[in-house]
Amino acid sequence: YERMCRYLARKSDSVVVSVGYRLAPEHPFPAQFQDCLTATTHFLRSAQDHGVDPSRVTICGDSSGGTLTAAVAQALVNRRDLPKLRAQILIYPFLQAVDFNLPSYQQNEGVPILLKERTLIMGSKYVNKDLSFIPEVFKGRHVLEDLRLKYQKWVSPDYIPQEFKTRGYKPSQTYPPSEELHEYYKPMFDPVFSPLLAEDSVVAQLPEAFILTCEFDVLRDDGLLYKKRLEDHGVKVTWCHLQEGFHGTV
């Protein structure tokens, strides 16, 4: 990432701080989030030491870095002891572990580099879970009925514009939920892991966002759903969609 950070610093005439957070599986979830939150908090407090206006700090990340960016932005909304973030930049972020059969997951399941199965393998390793249950998670059996109803207002193919379903989409079959699976995968419902599941009271206070999505990316619809949630709460969103883009395109 050094080359990209230098490029961003040069082109935007900005100070760029890259957080070298600890990695899973040696350092399990949520160590990565804690590292990013600690670094952001420290920088907001010491921004002027680096010649930075503390009211103009923007956080940014791609892929799982987009997850961490969204989670840090959410964690800071109620902090009265820190300057407010100016904005958040989410580049093809992973934002939810509720529905792995959204149109983008169906259309792009075999598109490199982020295959559908690889998404859940990496997510499972991140929270230190056995990979043998992945087929059941793809069926949605880890989501209990009452939670399914709650999350439906935030995570649903119904909120994906029709233009993104033209490459093919079939409503997925509903399977009976498993209490055991739900308990096992509970960390995945934490908004730190799935920022799209944050409560409305948090989402409404978030800073302005830039969201980048790619057509040929299983995570495309996560970005589209988060864009809708932010806009529904009056948060300004600048959206860029790469029609020929794929995951990792940056």
JSON list of C-alpha atoms in Angstrom, two decimals:
[
{"chain": "A", "resi": 1, "resn": "TYR", "atom": "CA", "xyz": [0.00, 0.00, 0.00]},
{"chain": "A", "resi": 2, "resn": "GLU", "atom": "CA", "xyz": [2.94, 2.39, 0.28]},
{"chain": "A", "resi": 3, "resn": "ARG", "atom": "CA", "xyz": [2.88, 3.33, -3.39]},
{"chain": "A", "resi": 4, "resn": "MET", "atom": "CA", "xyz": [-0.85, 4.01, -3.27]},
{"chain": "A", "resi": 5, "resn": "CYS", "atom": "CA", "xyz": [-0.51, 6.08, -0.08]},
{"chain": "A", "resi": 6, "resn": "ARG", "atom": "CA", "xyz": [2.26, 8.18, -1.64]},
{"chain": "A", "resi": 7, "resn": "TYR", "atom": "CA", "xyz": [0.07, 8.67, -4.73]},
{"chain": "A", "resi": 8, "resn": "LEU", "atom": "CA", "xyz": [-2.91, 9.78, -2.62]},
{"chain": "A", "resi": 9, "resn": "ALA", "atom": "CA", "xyz": [-0.76, 12.15, -0.56]},
{"chain": "A", "resi": 10, "resn": "ARG", "atom": "CA", "xyz": [0.71, 13.73, -3.70]},
{"chain": "A", "resi": 11, "resn": "LYS", "atom": "CA", "xyz": [-2.52, 14.00, -5.73]},
{"chain": "A", "resi": 12, "resn": "SER", "atom": "CA", "xyz": [-4.70, 15.29, -2.88]},
{"chain": "A", "resi": 13, "resn": "ASP", "atom": "CA", "xyz": [-2.03, 17.43, -1.22]},
{"chain": "A", "resi": 14, "resn": "SER", "atom": "CA", "xyz": [-2.88, 15.68, 2.07]},
{"chain": "A", "resi": 15, "resn": "VAL", "atom": "CA", "xyz": [-1.14, 14.07, 5.00]},
{"chain": "A", "resi": 16, "resn": "VAL", "atom": "CA", "xyz": [-1.77, 10.31, 4.67]},
{"chain": "A", "resi": 17, "resn": "VAL", "atom": "CA", "xyz": [-1.46, 8.04, 7.70]},
{"chain": "A", "resi": 18, "resn": "SER", "atom": "CA", "xyz": [-1.51, 4.30, 7.00]},
{"chain": "A", "resi": 19, "resn": "VAL", "atom": "CA", "xyz": [-2.44, 2.13, 9.99]},
{"chain": "A", "resi": 20, "resn": "GLY", "atom": "CA", "xyz": [-0.38, -1.07, 10.23]},
{"chain": "A", "resi": 21, "resn": "TYR", "atom": "CA", "xyz": [-2.98, -2.96, 12.23]},
{"chain": "A", "resi": 22, "resn": "ARG", "atom": "CA", "xyz": [-2.30, -6.46, 13.57]},
{"chain": "A", "resi": 23, "resn": "LEU", "atom": "CA", "xyz": [-3.50, -9.33, 11.39]},
{"chain": "A", "resi": 24, "resn": "ALA", "atom": "CA", "xyz": [-5.68, -12.38, 11.96]},
{"chain": "A", "resi": 25, "resn": "PRO", "atom": "CA", "xyz": [-5.51, -15.27, 12.69]},
{"chain": "A", "resi": 26, "resn": "GLU", "atom": "CA", "xyz": [-2.55, -14.60, 15.04]},
{"chain": "A", "resi": 27, "resn": "HIS", "atom": "CA", "xyz": [-4.44, -11.58, 16.39]},
{"chain": "A", "resi": 28, "resn": "PRO", "atom": "CA", "xyz": [-8.15, -12.46, 16.30]},
{"chain": "A", "resi": 29, "resn": "PHE", "atom": "CA", "xyz": [-11.08, -10.11, 15.77]},
{"chain": "A", "resi": 30, "resn": "PRO", "atom": "CA", "xyz": [-11.59, -7.39, 16.98]},
{"chain": "A", "resi": 31, "resn": "ALA", "atom": "CA", "xyz": [-7.87, -6.52, 17.44]},
{"chain": "A", "resi": 32, "resn": "GLN", "atom": "CA", "xyz": [-7.79, -4.94, 13.96]},
{"chain": "A", "resi": 33, "resn": "PHE", "atom": "CA", "xyz": [-10.69, -2.62, 14.77]},
{"chain": "A", "resi": 34, "resn": "GLN", "atom": "CA", "xyz": [-9.15, -1.67, 18.11]},
{"chain": "A", "resi": 35, "resn": "ASP", "atom": "CA", "xyz": [-5.85, -0.80, 16.40]},
{"chain": "A", "resi": 36, "resn": "CYS", "atom": "CA", "xyz": [-7.59, 1.39, 13.81]},
{"chain": "A", "resi": 37, "resn": "LEU", "atom": "CA", "xyz": [-9.73, 3.09, 16.45]},
{"chain": "A", "resi": 38, "resn": "THR", "atom": "CA", "xyz": [-6.68, 3.73, 18.66]},
{"chain": "A", "resi": 39, "resn": "ALA", "atom": "CA", "xyz": [-4.69, 5.16, 15.76]},
{"chain": "A", "resi": 40, "resn": "THR", "atom": "CA", "xyz": [-7.59, 7.37, 14.61]},
{"chain": "A", "resi": 41, "resn": "THR", "atom": "CA", "xyz": [-8.25, 8.65, 18.15]},
{"chain": "A", "resi": 42, "resn": "HIS", "atom": "CA", "xyz": [-4.56, 9.43, 18.62]},
{"chain": "A", "resi": 43, "resn": "PHE", "atom": "CA", "xyz": [-4.34, 11.25, 15.29]},
{"chain": "A", "resi": 44, "resn": "LEU", "atom": "CA", "xyz": [-7.48, 13.33, 15.92]},
{"chain": "A", "resi": 45, "resn": "ARG", "atom": "CA", "xyz": [-5.94, 14.47, 19.20]},
{"chain": "A", "resi": 46, "resn": "SER", "atom": "CA", "xyz": [-2.51, 15.21, 17.72]},
{"chain": "A", "resi": 47, "resn": "ALA", "atom": "CA", "xyz": [-3.47, 16.31, 14.18]},
{"chain": "A", "resi": 48, "resn": "GLN", "atom": "CA", "xyz": [-2.04, 19.80, 14.61]},
{"chain": "A", "resi": 49, "resn": "ASP", "atom": "CA", "xyz": [1.38, 18.33, 15.46]},
{"chain": "A", "resi": 50, "resn": "HIS", "atom": "CA", "xyz": [1.38, 17.02, 11.86]},
{"chain": "A", "resi": 51, "resn": "GLY", "atom": "CA", "xyz": [0.20, 20.31, 10.35]},
{"chain": "A", "resi": 52, "resn": "VAL", "atom": "CA", "xyz": [-3.34, 18.96, 9.92]},
{"chain": "A", "resi": 53, "resn": "ASP", "atom": "CA", "xyz": [-6.59, 20.79, 10.64]},
{"chain": "A", "resi": 54, "resn": "PRO", "atom": "CA", "xyz": [-8.41, 18.37, 13.06]},
{"chain": "A", "resi": 55, "resn": "SER", "atom": "CA", "xyz": [-11.77, 19.32, 11.51]},
{"chain": "A", "resi": 56, "resn": "ARG", "atom": "CA", "xyz": [-10.65, 17.99, 8.10]},
{"chain": "A", "resi": 57, "resn": "VAL", "atom": "CA", "xyz": [-9.65, 14.42, 8.95]},
{"chain": "A", "resi": 58, "resn": "THR", "atom": "CA", "xyz": [-11.09, 11.79, 6.60]},
{"chain": "A", "resi": 59, "resn": "ILE", "atom": "CA", "xyz": [-10.75, 8.03, 7.11]},
{"chain": "A", "resi": 60, "resn": "CYS", "atom": "CA", "xyz": [-10.50, 5.61, 4.22]},
{"chain": "A", "resi": 61, "resn": "GLY", "atom": "CA", "xyz": [-10.12, 1.90, 3.45]},
{"chain": "A", "resi": 62, "resn": "ASP", "atom": "CA", "xyz": [-10.70, -0.68, 0.76]},
{"chain": "A", "resi": 63, "resn": "SER", "atom": "CA", "xyz": [-12.31, -4.14, 1.12]},
{"chain": "A", "resi": 64, "resn": "SER", "atom": "CA", "xyz": [-11.89, -5.21, 4.77]},
{"chain": "A", "resi": 65, "resn": "GLY", "atom": "CA", "xyz": [-10.28, -1.79, 5.26]},
{"chain": "A", "resi": 66, "resn": "GLY", "atom": "CA", "xyz": [-13.65, -0.38, 4.18]},
{"chain": "A", "resi": 67, "resn": "THR", "atom": "CA", "xyz": [-15.28, -2.46, 6.91]},
{"chain": "A", "resi": 68, "resn": "LEU", "atom": "CA", "xyz": [-12.86, -1.04, 9.46]},
{"chain": "A", "resi": 69, "resn": "THR", "atom": "CA", "xyz": [-13.41, 2.50, 8.17]},
{"chain": "A", "resi": 70, "resn": "ALA", "atom": "CA", "xyz": [-17.19, 2.18, 8.54]},
{"chain": "A", "resi": 71, "resn": "ALA", "atom": "CA", "xyz": [-16.83, 0.61, 12.01]},
{"chain": "A", "resi": 72, "resn": "VAL", "atom": "CA", "xyz": [-14.43, 3.32, 13.26]},
{"chain": "A", "resi": 73, "resn": "ALA", "atom": "CA", "xyz": [-16.72, 6.07, 11.92]},
{"chain": "A", "resi": 74, "resn": "GLN", "atom": "CA", "xyz": [-19.62, 4.48, 13.83]},
{"chain": "A", "resi": 75, "resn": "ALA", "atom": "CA", "xyz": [-17.57, 4.12, 17.02]},
{"chain": "A", "resi": 76, "resn": "LEU", "atom": "CA", "xyz": [-16.73, 7.84, 16.99]},
{"chain": "A", "resi": 77, "resn": "VAL", "atom": "CA", "xyz": [-20.23, 9.31, 16.53]},
{"chain": "A", "resi": 78, "resn": "ASN", "atom": "CA", "xyz": [-20.88, 9.71, 20.26]},
{"chain": "A", "resi": 79, "resn": "ARG", "atom": "CA", "xyz": [-17.37, 10.81, 21.26]},
{"chain": "A", "resi": 80, "resn": "ARG", "atom": "CA", "xyz": [-17.67, 14.34, 22.63]},
{"chain": "A", "resi": 81, "resn": "ASP", "atom": "CA", "xyz": [-13.96, 14.46, 23.56]},
{"chain": "A", "resi": 82, "resn": "LEU", "atom": "CA", "xyz": [-12.74, 14.37, 19.95]},
{"chain": "A", "resi": 83, "resn": "PRO", "atom": "CA", "xyz": [-13.12, 16.48, 16.79]},
{"chain": "A", "resi": 84, "resn": "LYS", "atom": "CA", "xyz": [-15.75, 15.12, 14.41]},
{"chain": "A", "resi": 85, "resn": "LEU", "atom": "CA", "xyz": [-14.55, 13.20, 11.36]},
{"chain": "A", "resi": 86, "resn": "ARG", "atom": "CA", "xyz": [-14.87, 15.20, 8.15]},
{"chain": "A", "resi": 87, "resn": "ALA", "atom": "CA", "xyz": [-15.77, 12.19, 5.98]},
{"chain": "A", "resi": 88, "resn": "GLN", "atom": "CA", "xyz": [-15.41, 8.45, 5.37]},
{"chain": "A", "resi": 89, "resn": "ILE", "atom": "CA", "xyz": [-14.25, 6.82, 2.13]},
{"chain": "A", "resi": 90, "resn": "LEU", "atom": "CA", "xyz": [-15.39, 3.21, 1.59]},
{"chain": "A", "resi": 91, "resn": "ILE", "atom": "CA", "xyz": [-13.83, 1.43, -1.38]},
{"chain": "A", "resi": 92, "resn": "TYR", "atom": "CA", "xyz": [-15.72, -1.81, -2.22]},
{"chain": "A", "resi": 93, "resn": "PRO", "atom": "CA", "xyz": [-16.31, -2.52, 1.49]},
{"chain": "A", "resi": 94, "resn": "PHE", "atom": "CA", "xyz": [-17.54, -5.74, 3.13]},
{"chain": "A", "resi": 95, "resn": "LEU", "atom": "CA", "xyz": [-20.46, -4.59, 5.32]},
{"chain": "A", "resi": 96, "resn": "GLN", "atom": "CA", "xyz": [-22.72, -7.51, 6.26]},
{"chain": "A", "resi": 97, "resn": "ALA", "atom": "CA", "xyz": [-22.70, -11.23, 7.03]},
{"chain": "A", "resi": 98, "resn": "VAL", "atom": "CA", "xyz": [-26.47, -11.76, 6.93]},
{"chain": "A", "resi": 99, "resn": "ASP", "atom": "CA", "xyz": [-27.21, -12.49, 3.27]},
{"chain": "A", "resi": 100, "resn": "PHE", "atom": "CA", "xyz": [-24.66, -14.12, 0.97]},
{"chain": "A", "resi": 101, "resn": "ASN", "atom": "CA", "xyz": [-27.24, -14.50, -1.82]},
{"chain": "A", "resi": 102, "resn": "LEU", "atom": "CA", "xyz": [-27.74, -10.89, -2.80]},
{"chain": "A", "resi": 103, "resn": "PRO", "atom": "CA", "xyz": [-27.71, -10.27, -6.58]},
{"chain": "A", "resi": 104, "resn": "SER", "atom": "CA", "xyz": [-23.99, -9.34, -6.58]},
{"chain": "A", "resi": 105, "resn": "TYR", "atom": "CA", "xyz": [-23.10, -12.58, -4.75]},
{"chain": "A", "resi": 106, "resn": "GLN", "atom": "CA", "xyz": [-25.08, -14.62, -7.27]},
{"chain": "A", "resi": 107, "resn": "GLN", "atom": "CA", "xyz": [-23.75, -12.82, -10.35]},
{"chain": "A", "resi": 108, "resn": "ASN", "atom": "CA", "xyz": [-20.10, -12.64, -9.32]},
{"chain": "A", "resi": 109, "resn": "GLU", "atom": "CA", "xyz": [-19.57, -15.79, -7.25]},
{"chain": "A", "resi": 110, "resn": "GLY", "atom": "CA", "xyz": [-16.83, -17.00, -9.59]},
{"chain": "A", "resi": 111, "resn": "VAL", "atom": "CA", "xyz": [-15.21, -13.65, -10.43]},
{"chain": "A", "resi": 112, "resn": "PRO", "atom": "CA", "xyz": [-11.57, -13.32, -9.25]},
{"chain": "A", "resi": 113, "resn": "ILE", "atom": "CA", "xyz": [-10.10, -12.22, -6.97]},
{"chain": "A", "resi": 114, "resn": "LEU", "atom": "CA", "xyz": [-12.84, -12.31, -4.36]},
{"chain": "A", "resi": 115, "resn": "LEU", "atom": "CA", "xyz": [-14.82, -15.48, -5.08]},
{"chain": "A", "resi": 116, "resn": "LYS", "atom": "CA", "xyz": [-18.04, -15.91, -3.06]},
{"chain": "A", "resi": 117, "resn": "GLU", "atom": "CA", "xyz": [-16.61, -18.84, -1.11]},
{"chain": "A", "resi": 118, "resn": "ARG", "atom": "CA", "xyz": [-13.33, -17.04, -0.43]},
{"chain": "A", "resi": 119, "resn": "THR", "atom": "CA", "xyz": [-15.27, -14.14, 1.15]},
{"chain": "A", "resi": 120, "resn": "LEU", "atom": "CA", "xyz": [-16.74, -16.43, 3.79]},
{"chain": "A", "resi": 121, "resn": "ILE", "atom": "CA", "xyz": [-13.53, -18.43, 4.26]},
{"chain": "A", "resi": 122, "resn": "MET", "atom": "CA", "xyz": [-11.64, -15.23, 5.09]},
{"chain": "A", "resi": 123, "resn": "GLY", "atom": "CA", "xyz": [-14.49, -13.95, 7.26]},
{"chain": "A", "resi": 124, "resn": "SER", "atom": "CA", "xyz": [-14.60, -17.24, 9.18]},
{"chain": "A", "resi": 125, "resn": "LYS", "atom": "CA", "xyz": [-10.84, -17.23, 9.74]},
{"chain": "A", "resi": 126, "resn": "TYR", "atom": "CA", "xyz": [-11.07, -13.64, 10.91]},
{"chain": "A", "resi": 127, "resn": "VAL", "atom": "CA", "xyz": [-13.46, -14.63, 13.73]},
{"chain": "A", "resi": 128, "resn": "ASN", "atom": "CA", "xyz": [-11.69, -17.96, 14.22]},
{"chain": "A", "resi": 129, "resn": "LYS", "atom": "CA", "xyz": [-14.56, -20.23, 13.11]},
{"chain": "A", "resi": 130, "resn": "ASP", "atom": "CA", "xyz": [-14.60, -23.71, 11.59]},
{"chain": "A", "resi": 131, "resn": "LEU", "atom": "CA", "xyz": [-14.88, -23.67, 7.79]},
{"chain": "A", "resi": 132, "resn": "SER", "atom": "CA", "xyz": [-17.07, -26.78, 7.64]},
{"chain": "A", "resi": 133, "resn": "PHE", "atom": "CA", "xyz": [-20.24, -24.75, 8.40]},
{"chain": "A", "resi": 134, "resn": "ILE", "atom": "CA", "xyz": [-19.84, -22.43, 5.41]},
{"chain": "A", "resi": 135, "resn": "PRO", "atom": "CA", "xyz": [-22.51, -24.22, 3.25]},
{"chain": "A", "resi": 136, "resn": "GLU", "atom": "CA", "xyz": [-25.06, -23.69, 6.05]},
{"chain": "A", "resi": 137, "resn": "VAL", "atom": "CA", "xyz": [-24.18, -19.99, 6.31]},
{"chain": "A", "resi": 138, "resn": "PHE", "atom": "CA", "xyz": [-24.66, -19.61, 2.54]},
{"chain": "A", "resi": 139, "resn": "LYS", "atom": "CA", "xyz": [-28.20, -20.93, 3.15]},
{"chain": "A", "resi": 140, "resn": "GLY", "atom": "CA", "xyz": [-28.73, -18.24, 5.80]},
{"chain": "A", "resi": 141, "resn": "ARG", "atom": "CA", "xyz": [-29.32, -20.76, 8.58]},
{"chain": "A", "resi": 142, "resn": "HIS", "atom": "CA", "xyz": [-27.19, -18.70, 10.99]},
{"chain": "A", "resi": 143, "resn": "VAL", "atom": "CA", "xyz": [-29.86, -15.95, 11.09]},
{"chain": "A", "resi": 144, "resn": "LEU", "atom": "CA", "xyz": [-32.72, -16.52, 13.54]},
{"chain": "A", "resi": 145, "resn": "GLU", "atom": "CA", "xyz": [-36.26, -15.64, 12.41]},
{"chain": "A", "resi": 146, "resn": "ASP", "atom": "CA", "xyz": [-36.71, -12.57, 14.63]},
{"chain": "A", "resi": 147, "resn": "LEU", "atom": "CA", "xyz": [-33.33, -11.21, 13.49]},
{"chain": "A", "resi": 148, "resn": "ARG", "atom": "CA", "xyz": [-34.15, -11.97, 9.87]},
{"chain": "A", "resi": 149, "resn": "LEU", "atom": "CA", "xyz": [-37.22, -9.72, 10.23]},
{"chain": "A", "resi": 150, "resn": "LYS", "atom": "CA", "xyz": [-35.18, -7.00, 11.94]},
{"chain": "A", "resi": 151, "resn": "TYR", "atom": "CA", "xyz": [-32.36, -7.03, 9.39]},
{"chain": "A", "resi": 152, "resn": "GLN", "atom": "CA", "xyz": [-34.74, -7.20, 6.43]},
{"chain": "A", "resi": 153, "resn": "LYS", "atom": "CA", "xyz": [-35.27, -3.45, 6.58]},
{"chain": "A", "resi": 154, "resn": "TRP", "atom": "CA", "xyz": [-31.53, -2.93, 5.98]},
{"chain": "A", "resi": 155, "resn": "VAL", "atom": "CA", "xyz": [-30.33, -6.01, 4.09]},
{"chain": "A", "resi": 156, "resn": "SER", "atom": "CA", "xyz": [-32.67, -7.08, 1.31]},
{"chain": "A", "resi": 157, "resn": "PRO", "atom": "CA", "xyz": [-32.48, -7.61, -2.45]},
{"chain": "A", "resi": 158, "resn": "ASP", "atom": "CA", "xyz": [-35.64, -5.46, -2.61]},
{"chain": "A", "resi": 159, "resn": "TYR", "atom": "CA", "xyz": [-33.44, -2.39, -2.01]},
{"chain": "A", "resi": 160, "resn": "ILE", "atom": "CA", "xyz": [-31.08, -3.19, -4.88]},
{"chain": "A", "resi": 161, "resn": "PRO", "atom": "CA", "xyz": [-32.08, -1.16, -7.98]},
{"chain": "A", "resi": 162, "resn": "GLN", "atom": "CA", "xyz": [-33.46, -3.23, -10.85]},
{"chain": "A", "resi": 163, "resn": "GLU", "atom": "CA", "xyz": [-30.57, -2.25, -13.16]},
{"chain": "A", "resi": 164, "resn": "PHE", "atom": "CA", "xyz": [-28.25, -4.36, -10.97]},
{"chain": "A", "resi": 165, "resn": "LYS", "atom": "CA", "xyz": [-30.40, -7.47, -11.37]},
{"chain": "A", "resi": 166, "resn": "THR", "atom": "CA", "xyz": [-30.35, -7.59, -15.16]},
{"chain": "A", "resi": 167, "resn": "ARG", "atom": "CA", "xyz": [-27.34, -9.94, -15.25]},
{"chain": "A", "resi": 168, "resn": "GLY", "atom": "CA", "xyz": [-29.47, -12.48, -13.42]},
{"chain": "A", "resi": 169, "resn": "TYR", "atom": "CA", "xyz": [-30.95, -12.87, -9.96]},
{"chain": "A", "resi": 170, "resn": "LYS", "atom": "CA", "xyz": [-33.11, -15.58, -8.37]},
{"chain": "A", "resi": 171, "resn": "PRO", "atom": "CA", "xyz": [-34.73, -15.04, -4.96]},
{"chain": "A", "resi": 172, "resn": "SER", "atom": "CA", "xyz": [-33.05, -17.52, -2.63]},
{"chain": "A", "resi": 173, "resn": "GLN", "atom": "CA", "xyz": [-34.83, -20.36, -0.89]},
{"chain": "A", "resi": 174, "resn": "THR", "atom": "CA", "xyz": [-35.50, -19.92, 2.84]},
{"chain": "A", "resi": 175, "resn": "TYR", "atom": "CA", "xyz": [-34.08, -22.61, 5.12]},
{"chain": "A", "resi": 176, "resn": "PRO", "atom": "CA", "xyz": [-34.96, -23.21, 8.79]},
{"chain": "A", "resi": 177, "resn": "PRO", "atom": "CA", "xyz": [-32.61, -21.30, 11.10]},
{"chain": "A", "resi": 178, "resn": "SER", "atom": "CA", "xyz": [-30.32, -23.08, 13.55]},
{"chain": "A", "resi": 179, "resn": "GLU", "atom": "CA", "xyz": [-29.98, -21.79, 17.12]},
{"chain": "A", "resi": 180, "resn": "GLU", "atom": "CA", "xyz": [-26.60, -23.52, 17.40]},
{"chain": "A", "resi": 181, "resn": "LEU", "atom": "CA", "xyz": [-25.25, -21.93, 14.21]},
{"chain": "A", "resi": 182, "resn": "HIS", "atom": "CA", "xyz": [-26.50, -18.54, 15.30]},
{"chain": "A", "resi": 183, "resn": "GLU", "atom": "CA", "xyz": [-24.70, -18.78, 18.65]},
{"chain": "A", "resi": 184, "resn": "TYR", "atom": "CA", "xyz": [-21.55, -19.99, 16.91]},
{"chain": "A", "resi": 185, "resn": "TYR", "atom": "CA", "xyz": [-21.51, -17.11, 14.42]},
{"chain": "A", "resi": 186, "resn": "LYS", "atom": "CA", "xyz": [-22.67, -14.40, 16.82]},
{"chain": "A", "resi": 187, "resn": "PRO", "atom": "CA", "xyz": [-19.53, -12.23, 16.33]},
{"chain": "A", "resi": 188, "resn": "MET", "atom": "CA", "xyz": [-20.52, -11.78, 12.67]},
{"chain": "A", "resi": 189, "resn": "PHE", "atom": "CA", "xyz": [-23.63, -9.83, 13.73]},
{"chain": "A", "resi": 190, "resn": "ASP", "atom": "CA", "xyz": [-21.57, -7.31, 15.68]},
{"chain": "A", "resi": 191, "resn": "PRO", "atom": "CA", "xyz": [-21.69, -3.96, 13.78]},
{"chain": "A", "resi": 192, "resn": "VAL", "atom": "CA", "xyz": [-17.88, -3.91, 14.08]},
{"chain": "A", "resi": 193, "resn": "PHE", "atom": "CA", "xyz": [-17.88, -6.97, 11.77]},
{"chain": "A", "resi": 194, "resn": "SER", "atom": "CA", "xyz": [-21.08, -6.01, 9.87]},
{"chain": "A", "resi": 195, "resn": "PRO", "atom": "CA", "xyz": [-21.40, -2.19, 9.93]},
{"chain": "A", "resi": 196, "resn": "LEU", "atom": "CA", "xyz": [-24.59, -2.37, 7.86]},
{"chain": "A", "resi": 197, "resn": "LEU", "atom": "CA", "xyz": [-26.30, -3.75, 11.00]},
{"chain": "A", "resi": 198, "resn": "ALA", "atom": "CA", "xyz": [-25.67, -0.64, 13.13]},
{"chain": "A", "resi": 199, "resn": "GLU", "atom": "CA", "xyz": [-28.75, 0.93, 14.72]},
{"chain": "A", "resi": 200, "resn": "ASP", "atom": "CA", "xyz": [-30.46, 3.89, 13.01]},
{"chain": "A", "resi": 201, "resn": "SER", "atom": "CA", "xyz": [-29.45, 6.21, 15.87]},
{"chain": "A", "resi": 202, "resn": "VAL", "atom": "CA", "xyz": [-25.78, 5.60, 14.95]},
{"chain": "A", "resi": 203, "resn": "VAL", "atom": "CA", "xyz": [-26.17, 5.71, 11.17]},
{"chain": "A", "resi": 204, "resn": "ALA", "atom": "CA", "xyz": [-28.00, 9.06, 11.37]},
{"chain": "A", "resi": 205, "resn": "GLN", "atom": "CA", "xyz": [-24.95, 10.72, 12.96]},
{"chain": "A", "resi": 206, "resn": "LEU", "atom": "CA", "xyz": [-22.32, 9.46, 10.51]},
{"chain": "A", "resi": 207, "resn": "PRO", "atom": "CA", "xyz": [-20.10, 11.83, 8.52]},
{"chain": "A", "resi": 208, "resn": "GLU", "atom": "CA", "xyz": [-20.44, 12.42, 4.80]},
{"chain": "A", "resi": 209, "resn": "ALA", "atom": "CA", "xyz": [-19.36, 9.40, 2.74]},
{"chain": "A", "resi": 210, "resn": "PHE", "atom": "CA", "xyz": [-17.75, 8.50, -0.56]},
{"chain": "A", "resi": 211, "resn": "ILE", "atom": "CA", "xyz": [-18.59, 4.93, -1.61]},
{"chain": "A", "resi": 212, "resn": "LEU", "atom": "CA", "xyz": [-16.98, 3.12, -4.52]},
{"chain": "A", "resi": 213, "resn": "THR", "atom": "CA", "xyz": [-18.59, -0.03, -5.92]},
{"chain": "A", "resi": 214, "resn": "CYS", "atom": "CA", "xyz": [-17.56, -2.33, -8.78]},
{"chain": "A", "resi": 215, "resn": "GLU", "atom": "CA", "xyz": [-19.97, -4.15, -11.08]},
{"chain": "A", "resi": 216, "resn": "PHE", "atom": "CA", "xyz": [-18.04, -7.44, -11.04]},
{"chain": "A", "resi": 217, "resn": "ASP", "atom": "CA", "xyz": [-17.68, -7.73, -7.26]},
{"chain": "A", "resi": 218, "resn": "VAL", "atom": "CA", "xyz": [-19.57, -9.91, -4.78]},
{"chain": "A", "resi": 219, "resn": "LEU", "atom": "CA", "xyz": [-19.51, -6.93, -2.37]},
{"chain": "A", "resi": 220, "resn": "ARG", "atom": "CA", "xyz": [-21.16, -4.50, -4.79]},
{"chain": "A", "resi": 221, "resn": "ASP", "atom": "CA", "xyz": [-24.55, -4.74, -3.11]},
{"chain": "A", "resi": 222, "resn": "ASP", "atom": "CA", "xyz": [-23.12, -4.18, 0.39]},
{"chain": "A", "resi": 223, "resn": "GLY", "atom": "CA", "xyz": [-22.02, -0.75, -0.85]},
{"chain": "A", "resi": 224, "resn": "LEU", "atom": "CA", "xyz": [-25.39, -0.07, -2.52]},
{"chain": "A", "resi": 225, "resn": "LEU", "atom": "CA", "xyz": [-27.30, -0.99, 0.65]},
{"chain": "A", "resi": 226, "resn": "TYR", "atom": "CA", "xyz": [-25.10, 1.18, 2.86]},
{"chain": "A", "resi": 227, "resn": "LYS", "atom": "CA", "xyz": [-25.48, 4.08, 0.42]},
{"chain": "A", "resi": 228, "resn": "LYS", "atom": "CA", "xyz": [-29.27, 3.76, 0.74]},
{"chain": "A", "resi": 229, "resn": "ARG", "atom": "CA", "xyz": [-29.16, 3.61, 4.53]},
{"chain": "A", "resi": 230, "resn": "LEU", "atom": "CA", "xyz": [-26.96, 6.68, 4.80]},
{"chain": "A", "resi": 231, "resn": "GLU", "atom": "CA", "xyz": [-29.10, 8.65, 2.33]},
{"chain": "A", "resi": 232, "resn": "ASP", "atom": "CA", "xyz": [-32.30, 7.58, 4.11]},
{"chain": "A", "resi": 233, "resn": "HIS", "atom": "CA", "xyz": [-30.89, 9.28, 7.21]},
{"chain": "A", "resi": 234, "resn": "GLY", "atom": "CA", "xyz": [-29.87, 12.44, 5.39]},
{"chain": "A", "resi": 235, "resn": "VAL", "atom": "CA", "xyz": [-26.14, 11.67, 5.27]},
{"chain": "A", "resi": 236, "resn": "LYS", "atom": "CA", "xyz": [-24.59, 13.02, 2.06]},
{"chain": "A", "resi": 237, "resn": "VAL", "atom": "CA", "xyz": [-23.11, 10.27, -0.15]},
{"chain": "A", "resi": 238, "resn": "THR", "atom": "CA", "xyz": [-20.91, 10.64, -3.22]},
{"chain": "A", "resi": 239, "resn": "TRP", "atom": "CA", "xyz": [-21.14, 7.37, -5.13]},
{"chain": "A", "resi": 240, "resn": "CYS", "atom": "CA", "xyz": [-18.82, 6.11, -7.84]},
{"chain": "A", "resi": 241, "resn": "HIS", "atom": "CA", "xyz": [-19.65, 2.87, -9.66]},
{"chain": "A", "resi": 242, "resn": "LEU", "atom": "CA", "xyz": [-17.05, 1.27, -11.91]},
{"chain": "A", "resi": 243, "resn": "GLN", "atom": "CA", "xyz": [-19.02, -0.49, -14.63]},
{"chain": "A", "resi": 244, "resn": "GLU", "atom": "CA", "xyz": [-15.98, -2.56, -15.66]},
{"chain": "A", "resi": 245, "resn": "GLY", "atom": "CA", "xyz": [-14.51, -2.77, -12.14]},
{"chain": "A", "resi": 246, "resn": "PHE", "atom": "CA", "xyz": [-13.80, -5.85, -10.06]},
{"chain": "A", "resi": 247, "resn": "HIS", "atom": "CA", "xyz": [-12.75, -6.40, -6.44]},
{"chain": "A", "resi": 248, "resn": "GLY", "atom": "CA", "xyz": [-9.18, -5.25, -5.85]},
{"chain": "A", "resi": 249, "resn": "THR", "atom": "CA", "xyz": [-9.24, -2.98, -8.89]},
{"chain": "A", "resi": 250, "resn": "VAL", "atom": "CA", "xyz": [-7.55, -0.12, -6.98]}
]
